[in-house]
Tab-separated table of C-alpha atoms and ligand atoms in Angstrom:
chain	number	residue	atom	x	y	z
K	1143	ALA	CA	-11.918	2.855	38.924
K	1144	ALA	CA	-13.587	-0.952	39.234
K	1145	GLU	CA	-11.632	-3.665	37.548
K	1146	PRO	CA	-13.741	-4.159	34.431
K	1147	ASP	CA	-15.340	-7.401	35.270
K	1148	LEU	CA	-16.257	-6.056	38.722
K	1149	GLU	CA	-18.213	-3.184	37.018
K	1150	ASP	CA	-21.724	-4.907	37.814
K	1151	PHE	CA	-20.602	-5.057	41.241
K	1152	GLN	CA	-19.976	-1.353	41.346
K	1153	ARG	CA	-23.112	-0.592	40.015
K	1154	ILE	CA	-24.844	-2.870	42.751
K	1155	ILE	CA	-22.849	-0.770	45.458
K	1156	ASP	CA	-23.424	2.430	44.073
K	1157	ALA	CA	-27.399	2.384	43.365
K	1158	ASP	CA	-27.367	1.026	47.255
K	1159	SER	CA	-28.899	-2.377	46.371
K	1160	ARG	CA	-27.425	-6.042	47.399
K	1161	VAL	CA	-24.702	-8.166	46.673
K	1162	GLU	CA	-26.014	-11.693	46.482
K	1163	PRO	CA	-24.109	-14.852	46.405
K	1164	ARG	CA	-23.693	-15.375	42.611
K	1165	ASP	CA	-23.073	-11.910	42.214
K	1166	ARG	CA	-19.062	-10.917	41.396
K	1167	MET	CA	-17.053	-9.296	44.241
K	1168	PRO	CA	-13.695	-8.287	44.963
K	1169	GLU	CA	-11.989	-10.574	46.803
K	1170	GLY	CA	-11.395	-8.003	49.438
K	1171	TYR	CA	-15.072	-7.720	49.815
K	1172	ARG	CA	-15.291	-11.110	50.138
K	1173	LYS	CA	-12.709	-11.522	52.743
K	1174	THR	CA	-14.045	-8.681	54.866
K	1175	LEU	CA	-17.554	-10.139	55.116
K	1176	VAL	CA	-16.027	-13.477	56.388
K	1177	ARG	CA	-13.813	-11.782	58.587
K	1178	GLN	CA	-17.154	-9.983	60.236
K	1179	ILE	CA	-19.506	-12.288	59.673
K	1180	ALA	CA	-17.515	-14.918	61.515
K	1181	GLN	CA	-16.211	-12.819	64.129
K	1182	HIS	CA	-20.274	-11.785	64.939
K	1183	ALA	CA	-20.864	-15.527	64.632
K	1184	HIS	CA	-18.159	-16.617	66.789
K	1185	SER	CA	-19.429	-13.959	69.731
K	1186	GLU	CA	-23.019	-15.132	69.470
K	1187	ILE	CA	-21.460	-18.627	70.784
K	1188	ILE	CA	-19.027	-17.647	72.953
K	1189	GLY	CA	-21.994	-15.117	74.751
K	1190	MET	CA	-23.514	-18.232	75.593
K	1191	GLN	CA	-21.163	-18.674	78.196
K	1192	PRO	CA	-21.401	-16.023	80.599
K	1193	GLU	CA	-24.871	-16.262	80.814
K	1194	GLY	CA	-25.534	-19.997	80.753
K	1195	ALA	CA	-23.442	-19.854	83.925
K	1196	TRP	CA	-26.090	-18.776	85.290
K	1197	ILE	CA	-29.493	-20.712	84.205
K	1198	SER	CA	-28.789	-23.046	87.229
K	1199	ARG	CA	-28.688	-19.897	89.821
K	1200	ALA	CA	-31.735	-17.962	88.032
K	1201	PRO	CA	-33.986	-16.759	91.075
K	1202	SER	CA	-37.132	-18.130	89.874
K	1203	LEU	CA	-38.746	-20.849	87.273
K	1204	ARG	CA	-39.737	-18.200	85.303
K	1205	ARG	CA	-36.870	-16.792	85.087
K	1206	LYS	CA	-34.542	-19.747	84.203
K	1207	ALA	CA	-37.086	-20.696	81.500
K	1208	ILE	CA	-36.499	-17.063	79.709
K	1209	LEU	CA	-33.017	-17.168	80.295
K	1210	MET	CA	-32.578	-20.872	78.886
K	1211	ALA	CA	-34.601	-19.569	75.806
K	1212	LYS	CA	-32.210	-16.256	75.560
K	1213	VAL	CA	-29.245	-18.632	75.584
K	1214	GLN	CA	-30.975	-21.048	72.592
K	1215	ASP	CA	-31.454	-17.939	70.561
K	1216	GLU	CA	-27.661	-16.543	70.778
K	1217	ALA	CA	-27.049	-19.832	69.442
K	1218	GLY	CA	-29.636	-19.575	66.780
K	1219	HIS	CA	-28.123	-16.557	65.919
K	1220	GLY	CA	-24.491	-18.421	65.813
K	1221	LEU	CA	-26.353	-20.788	63.319
K	1222	TYR	CA	-27.957	-17.911	60.847
K	1223	LEU	CA	-24.327	-16.295	60.889
K	1224	TYR	CA	-22.405	-19.240	60.255
K	1225	ALA	CA	-25.115	-20.161	57.368
K	1226	ALA	CA	-24.620	-16.758	55.887
K	1227	ALA	CA	-20.783	-17.136	55.819
K	1228	GLU	CA	-20.870	-20.381	53.976
K	1229	THR	CA	-22.888	-18.452	51.126
K	1230	LEU	CA	-19.158	-16.556	50.370
K	1231	GLY	CA	-17.421	-19.993	50.370
K	1232	ALA	CA	-16.412	-20.277	53.635
K	1233	ASP	CA	-16.435	-24.070	55.492
K	1234	ARG	CA	-17.938	-23.522	58.855
K	1235	ALA	CA	-15.716	-26.276	60.291
K	1236	GLU	CA	-12.677	-24.173	58.968
K	1237	LEU	CA	-14.367	-20.945	60.304
K	1238	LEU	CA	-14.230	-22.902	63.879
K	1239	ASP	CA	-10.954	-24.368	63.718
K	1240	MET	CA	-10.181	-20.150	63.517
K	1241	LEU	CA	-11.680	-19.632	66.611
K	1242	HIS	CA	-10.357	-22.363	68.325
K	1243	ASP	CA	-6.528	-21.371	67.474
K	1244	GLY	CA	-6.880	-17.759	67.727
K	1245	ARG	CA	-6.808	-17.032	64.003
K	1246	GLN	CA	-9.843	-15.281	64.341
K	1247	LYS	CA	-11.809	-12.858	66.924
K	1248	TYR	CA	-14.814	-13.165	68.741
K	1249	SER	CA	-16.294	-9.670	71.026
K	1250	SER	CA	-14.160	-8.345	73.930
K	1251	ILE	CA	-17.278	-8.291	75.773
K	1252	PHE	CA	-17.855	-11.883	76.735
K	1253	ASN	CA	-14.325	-11.778	78.487
K	1254	TYR	CA	-15.838	-10.405	81.503
K	1255	PRO	CA	-17.105	-12.321	84.070
K	1256	THR	CA	-20.805	-12.549	85.596
K	1257	LEU	CA	-20.776	-12.491	88.817
K	1258	THR	CA	-23.808	-11.547	90.359
K	1259	TRP	CA	-27.757	-12.126	89.111
K	1260	ALA	CA	-27.295	-8.445	88.108
K	1261	ASP	CA	-24.843	-9.296	85.539
K	1262	ILE	CA	-27.649	-11.340	83.965
K	1263	GLY	CA	-29.712	-8.277	83.644
K	1264	THR	CA	-27.232	-5.399	82.931
K	1265	ILE	CA	-25.882	-7.564	80.223
K	1266	GLY	CA	-29.315	-7.850	78.365
K	1267	TRP	CA	-29.351	-4.052	78.780
K	1268	LEU	CA	-26.363	-3.236	77.971
K	1269	VAL	CA	-24.834	-5.521	75.975
K	1270	ASP	CA	-27.546	-6.301	74.113
K	1271	GLY	CA	-28.712	-2.726	73.642
K	1272	ALA	CA	-25.182	-2.022	72.251
K	1273	ALA	CA	-25.700	-5.094	69.953
K	1274	ILE	CA	-29.037	-3.463	68.597
K	1275	VAL	CA	-27.000	-0.142	68.296
K	1276	ASN	CA	-24.526	-1.725	66.118
K	1277	GLN	CA	-26.409	-4.275	64.274
K	1278	VAL	CA	-29.660	-2.680	63.336
K	1279	PRO	CA	-27.901	-0.705	60.495
K	1280	LEU	CA	-26.119	-4.135	59.459
K	1281	CYS	CA	-30.282	-5.066	57.882
K	1282	ARG	CA	-28.951	-2.441	55.595
K	1283	CYS	CA	-25.350	-3.993	54.744
K	1284	SER	CA	-24.565	-4.355	50.907
K	1285	TYR	CA	-24.440	-8.189	51.358
K	1286	GLY	CA	-27.859	-9.353	51.119
K	1287	PRO	CA	-27.517	-13.223	53.210
K	1288	TYR	CA	-25.849	-11.258	56.342
K	1289	ALA	CA	-28.570	-7.920	56.112
K	1290	ARG	CA	-31.211	-10.441	55.541
K	1291	ALA	CA	-29.934	-12.987	58.882
K	1292	MET	CA	-29.484	-9.208	60.800
K	1293	ILE	CA	-33.637	-8.876	60.685
K	1294	ARG	CA	-34.567	-11.310	62.892
K	1295	VAL	CA	-31.203	-11.638	64.995
K	1296	CYS	CA	-32.200	-7.782	65.672
K	1297	LYS	CA	-35.617	-8.470	66.361
K	1298	GLU	CA	-34.777	-11.445	69.116
K	1299	GLU	CA	-32.125	-8.640	70.705
K	1300	SER	CA	-34.800	-6.473	70.882
K	1301	PHE	CA	-36.932	-8.772	73.262
K	1302	HIS	CA	-33.410	-9.843	75.304
K	1303	GLN	CA	-32.659	-6.189	76.135
K	1304	ARG	CA	-36.626	-5.548	77.470
K	1305	GLN	CA	-35.819	-8.693	79.443
K	1306	GLY	CA	-32.289	-7.519	80.788
K	1307	PHE	CA	-34.159	-4.067	81.693
K	1308	GLU	CA	-37.157	-5.846	83.410
K	1309	ILE	CA	-34.496	-7.657	85.806
K	1310	LEU	CA	-32.680	-4.238	86.314
K	1311	HIS	CA	-35.816	-2.662	87.303
K	1312	THR	CA	-36.929	-5.080	89.628
K	1313	LEU	CA	-33.889	-4.950	91.782
K	1314	SER	CA	-33.314	-1.854	91.281
K	1315	HIS	CA	-36.931	-1.011	93.183
K	1316	GLY	CA	-36.108	-4.055	95.176
K	1317	THR	CA	-34.110	-3.935	98.557
K	1318	GLU	CA	-31.451	-1.816	99.474
K	1319	ALA	CA	-29.020	-4.971	98.767
K	1320	GLN	CA	-30.444	-5.832	95.437
K	1321	LYS	CA	-30.130	-2.156	94.354
K	1322	ALA	CA	-26.383	-1.949	95.535
K	1323	MET	CA	-26.014	-5.321	93.360
K	1324	ALA	CA	-27.737	-3.894	90.305
K	1325	GLN	CA	-25.571	-0.641	90.608
K	1326	ASP	CA	-22.399	-2.976	90.907
K	1327	ALA	CA	-22.972	-4.956	87.875
K	1328	VAL	CA	-23.692	-1.204	85.696
K	1329	ASP	CA	-20.395	0.024	86.928
K	1330	ARG	CA	-18.570	-2.889	85.609
K	1331	TRP	CA	-20.209	-3.539	82.663
K	1332	TRP	CA	-20.594	0.518	81.462
K	1333	TRP	CA	-16.910	0.986	79.986
K	1334	PRO	CA	-16.862	-2.770	78.458
K	1335	SER	CA	-19.728	-1.775	76.353
K	1336	LEU	CA	-18.850	1.350	75.261
K	1337	MET	CA	-15.683	-0.542	73.895
K	1338	MET	CA	-17.796	-3.124	72.101
K	1339	PHE	CA	-18.131	-0.723	69.358
K	1340	GLY	CA	-14.579	-1.199	68.339
K	1341	PRO	CA	-11.555	1.465	68.719
K	1342	SER	CA	-11.854	5.225	67.839
K	1343	ASP	CA	-12.257	6.363	64.144
K	1344	ASP	CA	-9.000	7.338	63.736
K	1345	GLN	CA	-7.555	4.081	65.283
K	1346	SER	CA	-10.078	1.627	63.422
K	1347	PRO	CA	-8.437	0.359	59.682
K	1348	ASN	CA	-10.861	-1.171	58.380
K	1349	SER	CA	-13.617	1.357	58.804
K	1350	ALA	CA	-13.164	3.741	55.669
K	1351	GLN	CA	-13.283	0.723	53.250
K	1352	SER	CA	-16.032	-0.899	54.982
K	1353	MET	CA	-18.180	2.246	54.599
K	1354	ALA	CA	-17.249	2.507	50.799
K	1355	TRP	CA	-18.578	-0.989	50.194
K	1356	GLY	CA	-22.233	-0.646	52.301
K	1357	ILE	CA	-20.777	-3.276	54.619
K	1358	LYS	CA	-20.551	-0.880	57.496
K	1359	ARG	CA	-23.044	1.999	57.421
K	1360	PHE	CA	-21.773	3.825	60.478
K	1361	SER	CA	-18.471	4.425	62.072
K	1362	ASN	CA	-17.725	3.036	65.516
K	1363	ASP	CA	-17.531	6.355	67.068
K	1364	GLU	CA	-21.405	7.426	65.507
K	1365	LEU	CA	-23.034	4.267	66.652
K	1366	ARG	CA	-21.247	3.990	70.479
K	1367	GLN	CA	-22.466	8.051	70.746
K	1368	ARG	CA	-25.845	6.560	69.464
K	1369	PHE	CA	-25.676	4.179	72.479
K	1370	VAL	CA	-24.993	6.562	75.191
K	1371	ASP	CA	-27.456	8.696	74.315
K	1372	MET	CA	-29.997	6.228	74.103
K	1373	THR	CA	-28.910	4.811	77.381
K	1374	VAL	CA	-28.570	7.687	79.801
K	1375	PRO	CA	-32.773	8.160	79.781
K	1376	GLN	CA	-32.706	4.507	80.252
K	1377	ALA	CA	-30.149	4.651	83.106
K	1378	GLU	CA	-32.268	7.562	84.788
K	1379	ALA	CA	-35.906	5.254	84.450
K	1380	LEU	CA	-34.436	2.780	86.229
K	1381	GLY	CA	-32.772	4.776	88.995
K	1382	LEU	CA	-29.355	3.962	88.859
K	1383	THR	CA	-26.032	5.728	87.747
K	1384	LEU	CA	-23.608	4.932	84.666
K	1385	PRO	CA	-19.812	5.558	86.215
K	1386	ASP	CA	-18.833	8.277	84.522
K	1387	PRO	CA	-18.618	12.093	86.353
K	1388	ASP	CA	-17.867	13.332	82.631
K	1389	LEU	CA	-21.578	12.458	81.278
K	1390	ALA	CA	-23.798	15.441	80.524
K	1391	TRP	CA	-25.839	16.620	78.225
K	1392	ASN	CA	-24.194	18.742	75.154
K	1393	GLU	CA	-27.114	21.272	74.195
K	1394	GLU	CA	-24.852	22.520	70.923
K	1395	ARG	CA	-24.024	19.335	70.147
K	1396	GLY	CA	-27.577	17.953	70.559
K	1397	HIS	CA	-25.538	14.463	72.313
K	1398	TYR	CA	-24.333	13.395	75.674
K	1399	ASP	CA	-20.808	14.072	76.210
K	1400	PHE	CA	-18.789	11.329	77.735
K	1401	GLY	CA	-15.213	10.787	79.639
K	1402	GLU	CA	-12.661	9.104	77.389
K	1403	ILE	CA	-12.769	5.531	77.059
K	1404	ASP	CA	-9.501	3.555	78.203
K	1405	PHE	CA	-8.686	2.131	74.675
K	1406	SER	CA	-5.809	0.020	75.907
K	1407	GLU	CA	-7.791	-2.466	78.233
K	1408	LEU	CA	-10.050	-3.266	75.035
K	1409	PHE	CA	-6.779	-3.940	72.995
K	1410	GLU	CA	-5.406	-6.089	75.899
K	1411	VAL	CA	-9.254	-7.980	75.714
K	1412	ILE	CA	-8.733	-8.487	72.231
K	1413	LYS	CA	-4.849	-9.549	72.458
K	1414	GLY	CA	-6.338	-12.570	74.651
K	1415	ASN	CA	-5.838	-10.516	78.228
K	1416	GLY	CA	-8.933	-9.916	79.417
K	1417	PRO	CA	-10.516	-11.550	82.819
K	1418	CYS	CA	-11.622	-14.597	80.888
K	1419	ASN	CA	-10.458	-15.055	77.729
K	1420	ALA	CA	-8.298	-18.285	79.007
K	1421	GLU	CA	-11.362	-19.904	80.517
K	1422	ARG	CA	-13.980	-19.245	77.505
K	1423	MET	CA	-11.552	-20.595	74.846
K	1424	ALA	CA	-10.902	-23.752	76.895
K	1425	HIS	CA	-14.832	-24.156	77.287
K	1426	ARG	CA	-15.297	-23.949	73.805
K	1427	VAL	CA	-12.542	-26.216	72.907
K	1428	ARG	CA	-14.009	-28.531	75.002
K	1429	ALA	CA	-17.524	-28.712	74.096
K	1430	HIS	CA	-16.533	-28.843	70.538
K	1431	GLU	CA	-14.225	-32.068	71.279
K	1432	GLN	CA	-17.133	-33.284	73.110
K	1433	GLY	CA	-19.278	-32.979	70.498
K	1434	ALA	CA	-17.223	-34.932	67.890
K	1435	TRP	CA	-19.709	-37.717	68.255
K	1436	ALA	CA	-22.911	-35.679	67.162
K	1437	ARG	CA	-21.342	-34.494	64.401
K	1438	ASP	CA	-19.369	-37.698	63.356
K	1439	ALA	CA	-22.899	-39.776	63.655
K	1440	ALA	CA	-24.848	-36.342	61.502
K	1441	VAL	CA	-22.564	-37.107	59.042
K	1442	ALA	CA	-22.891	-40.791	58.833
K	1443	TYR	CA	-26.425	-40.345	58.723
K	1444	ALA	CA	-26.668	-38.115	55.827
K	1445	ASP	CA	-24.200	-40.528	53.975
K	1446	LYS	CA	-26.404	-43.571	54.800
K	1447	HIS	CA	-29.639	-41.446	53.248
K	1448	ALA	CA	-27.433	-40.229	50.348
K	1449	ALA	CA	-26.164	-43.679	49.475
K	1450	ARG	CA	-30.164	-44.938	49.580
K	1451	ARG	CA	-31.181	-42.504	47.390
K	1452	ALA	CA	-28.393	-43.421	44.795
K	1453	GLU	CA	-29.641	-47.058	44.758
H	2596	LIG	N1	-13.915	-7.358	70.101
H	2596	LIG	C1	-12.943	-7.890	69.688
H	2596	LIG	N2	-12.571	-7.112	68.301
H	2596	LIG	C2	-12.680	-6.291	68.276
H	2596	LIG	C3	-13.702	-5.249	68.358
H	2596	LIG	C4	-14.635	-5.874	70.062
H	2596	LIG	N3	-15.116	-5.169	70.162
H	2596	LIG	N4	-14.063	-4.161	68.263
H	2596	LIG	C5	-12.938	-4.079	67.138
H	2596	LIG	N5	-12.306	-5.538	66.844
H	2596	LIG	C6	-11.305	-5.459	65.985
H	2596	LIG	C7	-11.635	-5.795	64.461
H	2596	LIG	O1	-11.994	-6.826	64.217
H	2596	LIG	C8	-10.467	-5.431	63.743
H	2596	LIG	O2	-9.629	-6.850	64.068
H	2596	LIG	P1	-9.159	-7.561	62.521
H	2596	LIG	O3	-9.205	-6.803	61.817
H	2596	LIG	O4	-8.349	-8.540	62.869
H	2596	LIG	O5	-10.734	-8.208	62.177
H	2596	LIG	C9	-9.942	-4.405	65.036
H	2596	LIG	O6	-9.988	-4.336	65.965
H	2596	LIG	C10	-9.833	-3.047	64.344
H	2596	LIG	O7	-11.123	-2.565	64.502
H	2596	LIG	P2	-11.779	-1.872	63.206
H	2596	LIG	O8	-11.244	-1.244	62.228
H	2596	LIG	O9	-12.806	-1.200	63.722
H	2596	LIG	O10	-12.818	-3.194	62.892
H	2596	LIG	P3	-14.410	-3.578	62.144
H	2596	LIG	O11	-14.616	-2.452	61.166
H	2596	LIG	O12	-14.369	-5.142	61.514
H	2596	LIG	O13	-15.154	-2.961	63.211
H	2596	LIG	C11	-17.226	-4.316	64.614
H	2596	LIG	C12	-15.654	-3.983	64.762
H	2596	LIG	C13	-17.752	-2.635	64.840
H	2596	LIG	C14	-17.330	-5.035	66.026
H	2596	LIG	C15	-17.709	-4.749	63.366
H	2596	LIG	O14	-16.807	-6.078	63.065
H	2596	LIG	C16	-18.676	-5.381	63.451
H	2596	LIG	O15	-19.947	-4.499	63.311
H	2596	LIG	N6	-19.885	-6.093	63.629
H	2596	LIG	C17	-20.537	-7.007	63.304
H	2596	LIG	C18	-21.191	-7.317	65.081
H	2596	LIG	C19	-20.295	-8.186	66.110
H	2596	LIG	O16	-19.672	-8.739	65.830
H	2596	LIG	N7	-21.314	-8.009	67.268
H	2596	LIG	C20	-20.636	-8.867	68.571
H	2596	LIG	C21	-21.067	-8.710	69.383
H	2596	LIG	S1	-22.669	-8.768	69.740
H	2596	LIG	C22	-23.081	-9.775	70.311
H	2596	LIG	O17	-22.992	-10.710	69.781
H	2596	LIG	C23	-24.533	-9.883	71.268
C-alpha cells in the first residue's frame, strides 16, 4: 500500500497518467529516474566519440556533413536528458562528476572501437536501431519530462537509423572489398548490440520495480526479441548475414530464435574492462577540463546580466 501522502502518486500511476516535477513521488522513484536518465544522457555524449572519430575520414563531403549533423544530434539528446534529470532536482555538474569518477554508468555499446567506415553504417543501423526499440516505449514513461524528451529523440534516432542502413546498403552493393568490410562490421557489432538491452530478465534487478512504476514498459528480453525480429529481414534486404548460426524463424512462437548471449562480456564491459572504456573516459575528462573556461565565461556573463537587472 502507498504511504498516505503518496496516494496521489499511486493514483497517477494506476490511471497511467504522467507524473510531473511538482508532484510528490517516492524517493525510490526519483532515484531510479535520475539513475536511468543520467545514464542515458551520459550514453548520448560518450556516444559522440566513436562516430566523431570518423568525421575527418568520411568518404565524401556529403557523408561528412551528414555525420557531423548526426554527432551534433547526439549532443542535443544529451542536453534534453540532462535537463530532464534537472527537473528531478539533480545537479548537472554533479551528474558529470559522477560519470567522470565512475559512480554512474553509460551504455556498454560505446566501449567498442570503430575500425572502418562500415562501422559508422553499422552503428546507425544496429545501435541506433536498438536504441529506437528501447526508447519508443519510453515516450510513454510515467515521468512526463522524460517521456516528452524521448519523442524528439526517437524521431532523430529514426533518421540516424536510416542513414546507417543507407551507408551499409551502398557498401553491400559495392565492390567485393566494400561488401566484406560491411560484413566484418556487422559481425563485430551484432552481439554487443543485443547486449545493449541489458541483462536477461532473471538477472535484471531493477526491472520489476521500474515496470510497476511505469518507467519501463517492456522487459529487457521482450525488447531484445523485438529488435531481433525487426532486424533479420533488414539484414536480408542488405544481403548481409548476422553472425549467429542459431538464428531461425520459430513458427510456433511467431518470433526468431537466436543463440545464447555471452553476458559475461556485458558485465565485463560495464565494469570498465571493455576494449575502449579507458580511452572513452580519458577523452571525456580531458574535454571537460579543457571546456572549463567556456563554463566559467558563461557563468560570468550570466552574473553580469543578473547584476545589471538588479540595479
Ligand atoms: N550498458 C551499461 N549498463 C547497463 C546496460 C548496458 N547496456 N544494461 C544494463 N546496465 C546496468 C544497469 O544500469 C544496472 O546498473 P545500475 O543499477 O548500477 O544502474 C544494471 O546493469 C542492471 O540492469 P537492469 O536492472 O536491467 O537495469 P535497468 O532497469 O536500468 O535497465 C536499460 C537497463 C534497459 C538500459 C534501461 O536503463 C534503459 O532503458 N535506459 C534508457 C536507454 C539508454 O540508456 N540508452 C542508452 C544507449 S542508446 C543511445 O544512446 C544511442
